[in-house]
XYZ file of C-alpha atoms in Angstrom:
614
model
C 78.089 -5.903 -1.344
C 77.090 -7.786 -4.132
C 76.700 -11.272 -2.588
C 74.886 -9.120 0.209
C 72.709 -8.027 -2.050
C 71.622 -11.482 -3.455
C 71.449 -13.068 -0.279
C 68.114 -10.489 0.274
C 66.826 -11.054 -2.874
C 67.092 -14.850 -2.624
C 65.597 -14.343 1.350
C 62.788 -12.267 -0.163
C 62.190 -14.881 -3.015
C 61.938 -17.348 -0.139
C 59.777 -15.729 2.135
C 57.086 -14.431 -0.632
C 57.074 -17.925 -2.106
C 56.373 -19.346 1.558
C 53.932 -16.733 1.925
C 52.285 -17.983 -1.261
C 52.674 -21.305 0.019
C 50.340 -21.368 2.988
C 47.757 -18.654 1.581
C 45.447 -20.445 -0.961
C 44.185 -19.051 -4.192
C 40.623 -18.447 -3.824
C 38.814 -18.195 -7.189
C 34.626 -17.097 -7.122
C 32.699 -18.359 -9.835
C 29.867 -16.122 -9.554
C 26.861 -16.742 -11.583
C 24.533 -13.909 -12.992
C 20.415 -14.779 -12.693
C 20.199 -18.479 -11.328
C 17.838 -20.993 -9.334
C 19.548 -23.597 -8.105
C 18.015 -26.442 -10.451
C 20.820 -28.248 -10.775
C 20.793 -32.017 -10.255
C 23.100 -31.797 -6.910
C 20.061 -29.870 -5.688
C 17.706 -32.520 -6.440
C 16.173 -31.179 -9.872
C 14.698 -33.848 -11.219
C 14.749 -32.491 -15.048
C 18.490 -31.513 -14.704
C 19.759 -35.152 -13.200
C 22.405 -35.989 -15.439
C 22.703 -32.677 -17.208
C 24.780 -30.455 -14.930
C 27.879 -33.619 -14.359
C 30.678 -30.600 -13.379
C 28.679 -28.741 -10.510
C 27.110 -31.996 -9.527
C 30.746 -33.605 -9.222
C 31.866 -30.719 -7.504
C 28.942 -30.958 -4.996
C 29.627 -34.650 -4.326
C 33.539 -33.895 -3.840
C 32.921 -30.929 -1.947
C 30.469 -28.893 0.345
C 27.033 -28.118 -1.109
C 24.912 -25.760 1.150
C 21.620 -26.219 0.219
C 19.892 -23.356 1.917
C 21.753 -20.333 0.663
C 20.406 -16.925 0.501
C 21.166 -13.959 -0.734
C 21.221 -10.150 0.568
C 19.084 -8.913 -2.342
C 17.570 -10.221 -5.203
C 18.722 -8.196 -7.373
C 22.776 -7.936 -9.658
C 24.011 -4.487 -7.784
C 22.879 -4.462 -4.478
C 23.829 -8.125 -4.419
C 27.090 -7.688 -5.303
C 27.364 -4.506 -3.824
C 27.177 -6.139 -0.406
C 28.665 -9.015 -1.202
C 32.125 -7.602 -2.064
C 31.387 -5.390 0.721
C 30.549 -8.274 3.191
C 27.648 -6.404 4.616
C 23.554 -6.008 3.808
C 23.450 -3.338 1.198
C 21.016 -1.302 2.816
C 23.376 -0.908 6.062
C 26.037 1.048 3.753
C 23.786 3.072 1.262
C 24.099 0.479 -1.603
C 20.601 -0.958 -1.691
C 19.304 0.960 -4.368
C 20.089 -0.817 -8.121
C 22.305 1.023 -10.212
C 22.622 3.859 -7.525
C 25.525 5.767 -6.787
C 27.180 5.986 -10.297
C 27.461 8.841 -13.293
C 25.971 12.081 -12.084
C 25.117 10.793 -8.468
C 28.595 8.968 -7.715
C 29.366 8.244 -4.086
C 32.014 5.959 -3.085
C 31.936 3.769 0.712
C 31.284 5.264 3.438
C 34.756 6.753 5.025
C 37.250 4.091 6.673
C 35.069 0.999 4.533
C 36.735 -1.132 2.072
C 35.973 -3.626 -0.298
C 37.165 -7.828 0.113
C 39.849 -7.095 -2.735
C 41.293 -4.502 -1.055
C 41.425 -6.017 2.008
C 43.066 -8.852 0.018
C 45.578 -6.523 -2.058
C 46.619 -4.977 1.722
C 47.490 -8.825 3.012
C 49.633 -9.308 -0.253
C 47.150 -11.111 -2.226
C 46.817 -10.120 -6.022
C 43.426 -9.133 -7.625
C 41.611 -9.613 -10.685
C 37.462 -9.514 -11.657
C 36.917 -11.024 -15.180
C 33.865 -9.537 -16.239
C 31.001 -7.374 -14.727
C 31.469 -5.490 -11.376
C 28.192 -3.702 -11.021
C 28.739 -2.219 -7.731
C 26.652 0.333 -6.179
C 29.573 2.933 -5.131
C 32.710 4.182 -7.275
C 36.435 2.299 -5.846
C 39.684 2.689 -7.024
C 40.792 1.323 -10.359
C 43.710 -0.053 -8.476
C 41.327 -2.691 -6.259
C 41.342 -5.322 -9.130
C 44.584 -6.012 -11.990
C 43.462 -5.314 -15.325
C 42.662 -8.737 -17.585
C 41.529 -9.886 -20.578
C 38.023 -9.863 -20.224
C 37.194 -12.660 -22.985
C 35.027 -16.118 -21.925
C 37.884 -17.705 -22.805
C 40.411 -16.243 -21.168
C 42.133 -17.551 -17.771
C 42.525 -14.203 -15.256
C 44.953 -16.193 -12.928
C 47.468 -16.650 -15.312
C 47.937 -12.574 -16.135
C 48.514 -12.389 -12.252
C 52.263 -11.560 -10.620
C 54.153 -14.917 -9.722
C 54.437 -15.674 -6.464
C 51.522 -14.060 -4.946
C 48.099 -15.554 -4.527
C 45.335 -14.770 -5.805
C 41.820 -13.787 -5.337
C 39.889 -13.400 -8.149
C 36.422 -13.312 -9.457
C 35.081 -15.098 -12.876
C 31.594 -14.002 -13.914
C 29.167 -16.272 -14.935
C 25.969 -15.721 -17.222
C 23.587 -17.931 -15.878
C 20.062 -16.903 -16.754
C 21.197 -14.206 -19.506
C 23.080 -17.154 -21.326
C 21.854 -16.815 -25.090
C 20.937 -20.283 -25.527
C 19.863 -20.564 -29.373
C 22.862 -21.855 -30.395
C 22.900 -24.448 -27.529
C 22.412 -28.340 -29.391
C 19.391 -29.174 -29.574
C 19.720 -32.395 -28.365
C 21.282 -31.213 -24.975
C 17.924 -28.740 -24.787
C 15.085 -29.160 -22.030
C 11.604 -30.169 -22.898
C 9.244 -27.961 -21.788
C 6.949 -30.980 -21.336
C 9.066 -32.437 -18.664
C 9.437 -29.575 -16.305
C 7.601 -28.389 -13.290
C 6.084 -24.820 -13.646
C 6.133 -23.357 -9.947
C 2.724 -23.050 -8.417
C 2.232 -18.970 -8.164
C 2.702 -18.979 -12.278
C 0.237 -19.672 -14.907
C 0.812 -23.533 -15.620
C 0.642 -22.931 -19.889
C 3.669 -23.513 -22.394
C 4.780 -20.430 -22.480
C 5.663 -20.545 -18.405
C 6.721 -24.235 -19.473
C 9.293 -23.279 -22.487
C 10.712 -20.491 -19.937
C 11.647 -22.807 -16.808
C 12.872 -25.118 -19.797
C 15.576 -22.499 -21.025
C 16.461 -21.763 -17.210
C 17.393 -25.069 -17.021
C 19.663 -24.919 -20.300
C 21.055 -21.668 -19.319
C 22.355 -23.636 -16.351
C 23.481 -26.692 -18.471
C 25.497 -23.940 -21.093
C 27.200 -22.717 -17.015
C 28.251 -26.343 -16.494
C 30.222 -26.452 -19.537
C 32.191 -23.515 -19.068
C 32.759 -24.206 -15.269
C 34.218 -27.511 -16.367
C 36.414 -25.858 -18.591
C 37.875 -23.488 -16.059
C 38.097 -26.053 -13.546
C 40.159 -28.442 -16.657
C 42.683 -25.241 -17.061
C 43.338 -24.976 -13.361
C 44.310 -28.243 -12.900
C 46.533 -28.000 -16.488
C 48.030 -25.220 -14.654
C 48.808 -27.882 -11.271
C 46.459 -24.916 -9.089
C 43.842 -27.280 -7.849
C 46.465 -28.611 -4.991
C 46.330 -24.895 -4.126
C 42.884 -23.439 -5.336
C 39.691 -23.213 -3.399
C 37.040 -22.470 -5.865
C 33.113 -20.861 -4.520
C 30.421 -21.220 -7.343
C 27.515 -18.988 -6.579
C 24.625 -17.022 -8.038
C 23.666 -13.438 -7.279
C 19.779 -14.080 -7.279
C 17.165 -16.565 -9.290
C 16.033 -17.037 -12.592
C 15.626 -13.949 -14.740
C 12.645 -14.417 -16.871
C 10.301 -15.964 -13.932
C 8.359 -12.422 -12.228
C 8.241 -13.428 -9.597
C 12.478 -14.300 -9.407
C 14.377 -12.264 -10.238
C 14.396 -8.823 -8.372
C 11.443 -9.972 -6.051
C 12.125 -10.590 -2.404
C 10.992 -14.225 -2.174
C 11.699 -17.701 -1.633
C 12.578 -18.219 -5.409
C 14.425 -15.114 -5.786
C 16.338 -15.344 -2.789
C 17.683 -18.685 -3.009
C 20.923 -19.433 -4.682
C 23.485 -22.240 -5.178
C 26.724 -22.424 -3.146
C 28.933 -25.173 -3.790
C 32.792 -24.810 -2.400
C 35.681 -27.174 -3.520
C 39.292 -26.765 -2.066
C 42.079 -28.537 -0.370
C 40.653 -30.229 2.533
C 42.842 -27.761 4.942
C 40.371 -25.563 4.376
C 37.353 -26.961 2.648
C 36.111 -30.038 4.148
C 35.266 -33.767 1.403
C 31.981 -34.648 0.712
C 29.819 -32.485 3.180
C 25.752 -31.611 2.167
C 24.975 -28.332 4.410
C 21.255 -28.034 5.292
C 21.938 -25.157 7.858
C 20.723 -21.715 6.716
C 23.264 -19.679 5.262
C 24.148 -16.223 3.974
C 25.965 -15.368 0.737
C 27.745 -12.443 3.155
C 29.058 -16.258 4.582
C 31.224 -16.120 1.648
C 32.677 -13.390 1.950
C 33.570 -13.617 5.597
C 34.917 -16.992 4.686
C 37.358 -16.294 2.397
C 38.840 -13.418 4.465
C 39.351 -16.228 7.152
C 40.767 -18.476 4.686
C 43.361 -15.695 3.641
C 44.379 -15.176 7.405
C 42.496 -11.654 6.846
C 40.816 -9.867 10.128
C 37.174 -9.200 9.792
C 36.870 -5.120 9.905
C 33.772 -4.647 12.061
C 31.600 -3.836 8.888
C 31.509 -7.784 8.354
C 27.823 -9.424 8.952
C 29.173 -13.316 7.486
C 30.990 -16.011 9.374
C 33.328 -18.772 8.753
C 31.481 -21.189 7.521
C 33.898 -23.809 8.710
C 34.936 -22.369 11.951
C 35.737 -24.955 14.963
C 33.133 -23.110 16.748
C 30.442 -22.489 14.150
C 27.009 -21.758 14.988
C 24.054 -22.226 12.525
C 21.969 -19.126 11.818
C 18.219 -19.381 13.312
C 17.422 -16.933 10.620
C 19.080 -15.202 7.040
C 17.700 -11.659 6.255
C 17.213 -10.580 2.835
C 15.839 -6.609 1.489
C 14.754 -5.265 -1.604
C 14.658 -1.373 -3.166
C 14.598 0.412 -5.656
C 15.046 -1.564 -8.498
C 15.520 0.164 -12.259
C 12.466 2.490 -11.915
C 10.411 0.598 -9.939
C 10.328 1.855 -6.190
C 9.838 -0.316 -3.221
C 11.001 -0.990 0.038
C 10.857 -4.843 0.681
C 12.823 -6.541 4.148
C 12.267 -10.005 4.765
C 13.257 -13.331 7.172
C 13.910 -16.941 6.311
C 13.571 -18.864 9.269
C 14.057 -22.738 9.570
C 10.291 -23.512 8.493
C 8.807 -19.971 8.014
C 9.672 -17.157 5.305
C 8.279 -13.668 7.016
C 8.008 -10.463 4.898
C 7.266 -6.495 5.693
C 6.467 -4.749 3.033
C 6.783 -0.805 3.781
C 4.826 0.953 0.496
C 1.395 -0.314 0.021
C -0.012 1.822 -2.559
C 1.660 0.005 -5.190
C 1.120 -3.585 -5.772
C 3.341 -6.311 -6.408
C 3.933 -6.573 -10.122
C 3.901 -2.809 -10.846
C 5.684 -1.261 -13.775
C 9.275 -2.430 -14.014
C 11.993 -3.478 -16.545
C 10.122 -6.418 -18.163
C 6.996 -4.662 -19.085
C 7.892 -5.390 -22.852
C 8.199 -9.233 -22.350
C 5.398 -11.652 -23.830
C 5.061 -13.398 -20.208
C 4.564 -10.614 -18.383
C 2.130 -8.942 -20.887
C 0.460 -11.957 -20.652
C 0.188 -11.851 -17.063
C -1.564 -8.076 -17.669
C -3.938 -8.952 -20.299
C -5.326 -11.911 -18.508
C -5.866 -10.092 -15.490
C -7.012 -6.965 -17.779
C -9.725 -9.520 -19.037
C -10.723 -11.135 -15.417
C -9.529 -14.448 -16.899
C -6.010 -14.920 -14.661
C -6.172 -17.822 -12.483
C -7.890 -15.992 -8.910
C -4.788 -16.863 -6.515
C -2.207 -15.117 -9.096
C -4.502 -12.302 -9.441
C -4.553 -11.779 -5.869
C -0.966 -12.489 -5.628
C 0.715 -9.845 -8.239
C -2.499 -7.405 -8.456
C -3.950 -7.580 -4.944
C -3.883 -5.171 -2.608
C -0.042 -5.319 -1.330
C -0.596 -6.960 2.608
C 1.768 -5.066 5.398
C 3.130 -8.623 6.139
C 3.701 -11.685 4.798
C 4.067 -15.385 6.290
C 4.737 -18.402 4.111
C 5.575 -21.884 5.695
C 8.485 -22.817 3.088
C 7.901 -26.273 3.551
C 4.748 -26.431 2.399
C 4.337 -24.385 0.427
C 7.677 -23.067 -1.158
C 6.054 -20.852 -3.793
C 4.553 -18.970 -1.073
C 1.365 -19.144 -2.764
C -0.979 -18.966 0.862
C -0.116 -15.776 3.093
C -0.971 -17.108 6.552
C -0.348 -13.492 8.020
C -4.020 -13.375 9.323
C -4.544 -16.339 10.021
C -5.566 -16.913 14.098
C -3.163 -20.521 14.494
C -0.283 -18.165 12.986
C -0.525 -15.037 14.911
C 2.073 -16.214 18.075
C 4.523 -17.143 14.842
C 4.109 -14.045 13.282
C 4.785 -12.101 16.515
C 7.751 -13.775 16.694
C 9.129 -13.390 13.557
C 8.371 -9.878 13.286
C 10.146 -9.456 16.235
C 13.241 -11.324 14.606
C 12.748 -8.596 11.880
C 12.716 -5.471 14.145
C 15.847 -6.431 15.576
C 17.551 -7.488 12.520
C 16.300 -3.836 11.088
C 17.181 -2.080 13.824
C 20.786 -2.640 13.273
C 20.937 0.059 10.666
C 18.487 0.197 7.113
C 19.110 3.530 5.272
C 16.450 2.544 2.688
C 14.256 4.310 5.128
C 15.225 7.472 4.336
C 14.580 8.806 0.908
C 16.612 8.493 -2.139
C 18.363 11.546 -3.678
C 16.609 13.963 -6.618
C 19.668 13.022 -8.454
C 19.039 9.696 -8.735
C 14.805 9.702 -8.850
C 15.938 12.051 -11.848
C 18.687 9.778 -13.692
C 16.304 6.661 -12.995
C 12.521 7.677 -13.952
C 12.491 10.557 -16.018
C 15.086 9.064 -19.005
C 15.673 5.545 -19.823
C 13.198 4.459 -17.947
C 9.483 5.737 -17.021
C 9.175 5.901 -12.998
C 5.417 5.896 -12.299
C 5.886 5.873 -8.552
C 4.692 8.738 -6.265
C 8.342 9.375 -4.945
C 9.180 10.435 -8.373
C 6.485 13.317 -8.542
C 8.787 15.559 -6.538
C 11.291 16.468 -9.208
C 9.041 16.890 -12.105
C 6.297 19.407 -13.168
C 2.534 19.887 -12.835
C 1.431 22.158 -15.718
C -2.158 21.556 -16.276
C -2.373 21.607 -12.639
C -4.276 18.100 -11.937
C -1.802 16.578 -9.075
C 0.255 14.771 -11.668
C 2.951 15.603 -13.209
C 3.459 15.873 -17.347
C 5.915 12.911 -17.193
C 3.559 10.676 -14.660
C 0.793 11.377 -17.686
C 2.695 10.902 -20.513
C 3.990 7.386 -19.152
C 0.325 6.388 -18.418
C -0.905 7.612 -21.749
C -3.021 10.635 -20.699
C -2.920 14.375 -21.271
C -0.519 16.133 -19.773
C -1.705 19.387 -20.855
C -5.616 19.113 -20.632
C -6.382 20.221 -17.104
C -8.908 18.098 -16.549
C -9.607 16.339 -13.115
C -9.531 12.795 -14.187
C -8.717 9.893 -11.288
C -8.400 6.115 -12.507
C -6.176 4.401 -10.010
C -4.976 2.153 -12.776
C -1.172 2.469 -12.378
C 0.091 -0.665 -10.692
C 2.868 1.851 -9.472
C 0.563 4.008 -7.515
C -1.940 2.947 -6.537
C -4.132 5.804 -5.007
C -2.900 8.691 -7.322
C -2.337 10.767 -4.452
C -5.648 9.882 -2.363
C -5.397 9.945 1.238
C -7.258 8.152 4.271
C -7.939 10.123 7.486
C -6.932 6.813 8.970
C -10.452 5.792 9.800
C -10.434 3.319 6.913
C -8.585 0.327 5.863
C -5.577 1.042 3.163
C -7.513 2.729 0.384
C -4.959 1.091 -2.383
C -6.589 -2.134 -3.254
C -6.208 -4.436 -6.395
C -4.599 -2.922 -9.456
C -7.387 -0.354 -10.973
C -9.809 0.690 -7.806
C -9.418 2.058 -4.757
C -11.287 -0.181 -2.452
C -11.692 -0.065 1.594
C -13.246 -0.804 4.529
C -14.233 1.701 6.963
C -13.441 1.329 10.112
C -15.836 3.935 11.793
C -19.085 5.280 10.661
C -17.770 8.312 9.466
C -14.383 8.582 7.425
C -12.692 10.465 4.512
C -10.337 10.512 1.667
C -8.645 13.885 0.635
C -6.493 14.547 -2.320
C -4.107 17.827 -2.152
C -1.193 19.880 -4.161
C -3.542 20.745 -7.353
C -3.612 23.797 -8.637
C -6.851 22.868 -10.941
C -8.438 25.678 -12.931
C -12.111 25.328 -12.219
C -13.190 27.150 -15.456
C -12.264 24.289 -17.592
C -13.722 21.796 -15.423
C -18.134 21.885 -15.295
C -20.606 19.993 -15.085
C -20.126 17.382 -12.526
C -18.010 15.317 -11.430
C -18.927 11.805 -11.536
C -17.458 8.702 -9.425
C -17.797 5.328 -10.137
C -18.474 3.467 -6.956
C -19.845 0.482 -5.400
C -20.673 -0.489 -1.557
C -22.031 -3.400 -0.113
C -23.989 -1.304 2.318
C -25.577 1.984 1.821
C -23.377 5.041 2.232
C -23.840 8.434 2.202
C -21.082 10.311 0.412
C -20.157 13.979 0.708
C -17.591 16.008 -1.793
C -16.141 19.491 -1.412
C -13.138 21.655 -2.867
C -11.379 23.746 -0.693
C -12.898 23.014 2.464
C -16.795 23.915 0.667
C -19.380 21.767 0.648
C -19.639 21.101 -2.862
C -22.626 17.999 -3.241
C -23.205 15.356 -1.900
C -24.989 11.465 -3.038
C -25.966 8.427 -1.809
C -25.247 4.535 -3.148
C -27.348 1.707 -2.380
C -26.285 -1.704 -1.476
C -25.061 -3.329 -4.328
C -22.876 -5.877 -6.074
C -23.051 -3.121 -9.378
C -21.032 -0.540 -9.719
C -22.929 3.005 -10.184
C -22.534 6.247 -11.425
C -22.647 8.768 -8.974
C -23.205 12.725 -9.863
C -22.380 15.700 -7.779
C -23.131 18.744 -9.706
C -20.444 21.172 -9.378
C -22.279 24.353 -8.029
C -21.158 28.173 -7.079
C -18.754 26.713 -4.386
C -16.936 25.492 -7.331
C -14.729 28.278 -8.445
C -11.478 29.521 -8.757
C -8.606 27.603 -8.156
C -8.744 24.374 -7.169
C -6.180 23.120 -4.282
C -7.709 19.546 -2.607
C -10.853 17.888 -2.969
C -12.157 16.281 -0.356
C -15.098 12.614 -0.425
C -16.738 11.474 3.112
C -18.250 8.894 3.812
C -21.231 7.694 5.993
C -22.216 4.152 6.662
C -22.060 1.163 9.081
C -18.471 0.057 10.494
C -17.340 -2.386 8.053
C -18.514 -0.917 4.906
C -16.590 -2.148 1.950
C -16.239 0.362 -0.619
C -15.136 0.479 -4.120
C -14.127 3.219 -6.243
C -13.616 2.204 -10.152
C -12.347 6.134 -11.296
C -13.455 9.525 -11.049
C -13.611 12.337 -13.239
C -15.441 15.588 -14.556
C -18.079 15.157 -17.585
């Protein structure tokens, strides 16, 4: 019985260390807040100053068009772990899905690790998760969560393992980093759609030593693994969840720079082919569909990646990228990188680009503010983060890779645009819950705490008191009166745009750049109307008095609850002026939606600066 006995132990000894044997130990060195300016990827500042991930590139496969899902940490690696777009699951939102609102996958949906766990594999994650959805503390062996610290080691013998080491990339602390290894800001390039001045210098500089800090500690994981004889058996996936964190128009933002990552892969060459350069467009969602191949693992039909070194590998025509919510700062973003082209939709246009958001308290983006506060920031980057946010967006990457020139309206470019739009639609169509709207729960745990929503989608859980169509938190957060009652429109909030304005669609979008609303009108008669007040008309006389210009003269009409109230007329002019309606007997009572028409030519550009009662 005995010798029985043994003989199964020593046959299940054999067959687990056979299993271990053929399954390689796939370890993801995945990188918080990083452009890929390494010198591998042909940075000229960093040649010489990242030797581990260049070696690695020149010993193993280097994909230089890699892309990621979002472009921002959660819904990143929300789909990623996933190995599907965040946005097809419910995960697109940042930080969504946790504390008071936690949801976990949909039903039957499952995460790489525990698809790994179920094929015997063990499981670790050293360091941040940040996954939009709750999962079982089982998914991932507990470990010592230290820098220093080697996960694989604290795993069960005689199992492989799949395991994640997180990176800091961008959010390295980097004033204790030699300062003879550090980057001169004098030596790097500043991309084109930023202010070219030292402070935009001195930030790409500590990007790049962020990055140089990385290569050290890669090269001392890499050194333990092979102490530990694992690199026979090891393939190891270095990779960044979006780009840099302190560049605007990076990190977070749907774009060529915040979309593109590294992705170099090292292994055994029975899986992981010698010296390759990729040029082929590639998802991040690649990876994960990779390593479930390399683990003998079935795709479950969720999966949107592919093996990157399948026999029968196609190359993508296109990778498809989305942005949301991000901290408090609502959007809906989806967008298309094509072999030449980068194509963008953007889906809420009365907010423009750089509206309120996490950074607000930075000196580079202040500076960005001021100078366009002033009228002194460079024209093209004024247009670019305070312009009036386009519907679409068409960029030819290879000329112009800081997608400074939107050729969306441009005659040559309309048969490209139709086509990639097209692409988009279909891509979409697969399945994008950010279409639908978010939960109160989280509008509630994500603008109206920690952080100060100013969008219009968080008006619906808060309170009105005065009764002036915005609520005492939307006031508060744009320093005015919450309590004074007073009908007072300035269209300065970034965030939203129009204050609750609406077109009768016979105009152009009324949201323009950052402080007006400004249109064209697209027939000779058209309106804007503004509902939900409850506005006490008592402590609102005298008139009320709009600051407008028009390059044609217009004939404007205003009334309160459907009465004609006044009505003005503004000449042709460059100027603004001051226009008065007196507010007469019709004005009384309580005040539920104002109303402004407009006559004048087809094609009337119109400006409104603010509006209010004096």
């Amino acid at each position: 019985m005995n010798k029985l006995l043994l003989t199964l132990l020593f046959t299940l000894f054999l067959n687990q260390n056979a299993f271990a044997e053929d399954k390689p130990n796939i370890l993801w060195l995945f990188q918080e807040d990083t452009s890929p300016w390494m010198g591998a990827y042909d940075y000229e500042v960093q040649k010489g100053e990242t030797p581990v991930i260049d070696k690695m590139a020149s010993e193993g496969v280097i994909f230089k068009r890699a892309y990621v899902p979002a472009p921002v940490c959660s819904a990143c690696r929300s789909a990623v772990i996933v190995g599907a777009n965040q946005f097809r699951f419910g995960a697109h939102e940042h930080r969504s899905r946790r504390g008071k609102g936690a949801l976990p996958l949909p039903q039957g949906m499952k995460t790489l690790p525990q698809l790994f766990k179920e094929a015997g594999y063990a499981t670790f994650n050293q360091g941040k998760d940040d996954y939009n959805f709750t999962y079982p503390p089982s998914t991932y062996i507990k470990v010592n969560g230290k820098q220093t610290s080697m996960s694989w080691r604290e795993m069960p013998k005689g199992k492989p393992f799949f395991g994640q080491i997180q990176l800091k990339g961008g959010k390295t602390n980097t004033g204790k980093f030699p300062r003879e290894r550090k980057t001169n800001p004098g030596a790097v390039t500043v991309p084109a759609d930023y202010p070219q001045n030292q402070m935009y210098r001195e930030i790409v500089a500590q990007h790049c030593d962020t990055i140089r800090s990385d290569d050290d500690r890669i090269g001392r994981i890499l050194d333990e693994l092979k102490k530990d004889g694992l690199m026979g058996k090891t393939i190891v996936v270095y990779f960044s969840d979006h780009g840099a964190n302190n560049l605007i128009r990076h990190k977070q933002m749907p774009t060529e720079a915040g979309l593109h990552v590294p992705l170099v892969i090292i292994g055994p060459e029975k899986w992981v082919p010698k010296q390759a350069v990729r040029n082929d467009l590639v998802t991040i969602l690649d990876v994960s569909a990779t390593s479930l191949t390399w683990a003998g693992i079935d795709y479950p039909e969720w999966i949107e990646g592919q093996n990157l070194f399948a026999d029968d590998f196609k190359a993508r025509s296109y990778v498809g990228s989305g942005r949301d919510r991000c901290d408090h700062t609502i959007d809906r973003v989806r967008t298309i990188r094509t072999d030449k082209y980068r194509y963008t939709r953007n889906y809420k246009l009365d907010r423009v680009f750089l509206q309120p958001q996490y950074r607000d308290n930075k000196d580079y983006l202040k500076f960005m503010r001021s100078e366009y506060a002033k009228g002194t920031l460079d024209p093209k980057l004024a247009e670019i983060y305070f312009g009036e946010r386009p519907a679409e967006e068409l960029y030819d990457i290879t000329l112009d890779p800081a997608q400074v020139n939107n050729l969306a309206k441009l005659p040559k470019y309309q048969a490209v645009l139709k086509e990639h739009r097209q692409i988009l639609n279909s891509w979409v169509a697969k399945g994008d819950l950010g279409a639908g709207q978010e939960p109160d729960i989280e509008l509630e745990i994500n603008g109206n705490g920690r952080f100060k929503g100013v969008n219009a989608e968080y008006e619906r859980v808060r309170t009105d008191s005065d009764g002036d169509g915005l609520s005492d938190l939307w006031e508060q957060y744009n320093n005015r009166d919450p309590k004074d009652g007073q009908l007072m429109f300035e269209f300065d909030c970034g965030g939203w745009q129009n204050e609750g304005w609406i077109s009768d669609g016979k105009t152009t979008n009324i949201s323009g750049r950052q402080g007006f609303l400004n249109f064209d009108l697209i027939a000779e008669k058209a309106s804007l109307k503004r509902s939900g007040l409850k506005l006490d008309s008592s402590r609102n006389q005298g008139d009320l008095v709009l600051r407008i210009r028009s390059n044609t003269p217009a004939e404007i009409q205003f009334s309160a609850n459907g009465e004609n109230i006044a009505s003005s007329k503004v000449s042709g002019t460059d100027e603004f002026n001051d226009l008065n309606f007196a507010l007469g007997a019709n004005w009384a009572g309580t005040i539920k939606d104002l109303k402004l028409e407009f006559k004048a030519p087809a094609g009337t550009k119109i400006e409104i600066d603010w509006m209010r009662v004096k």
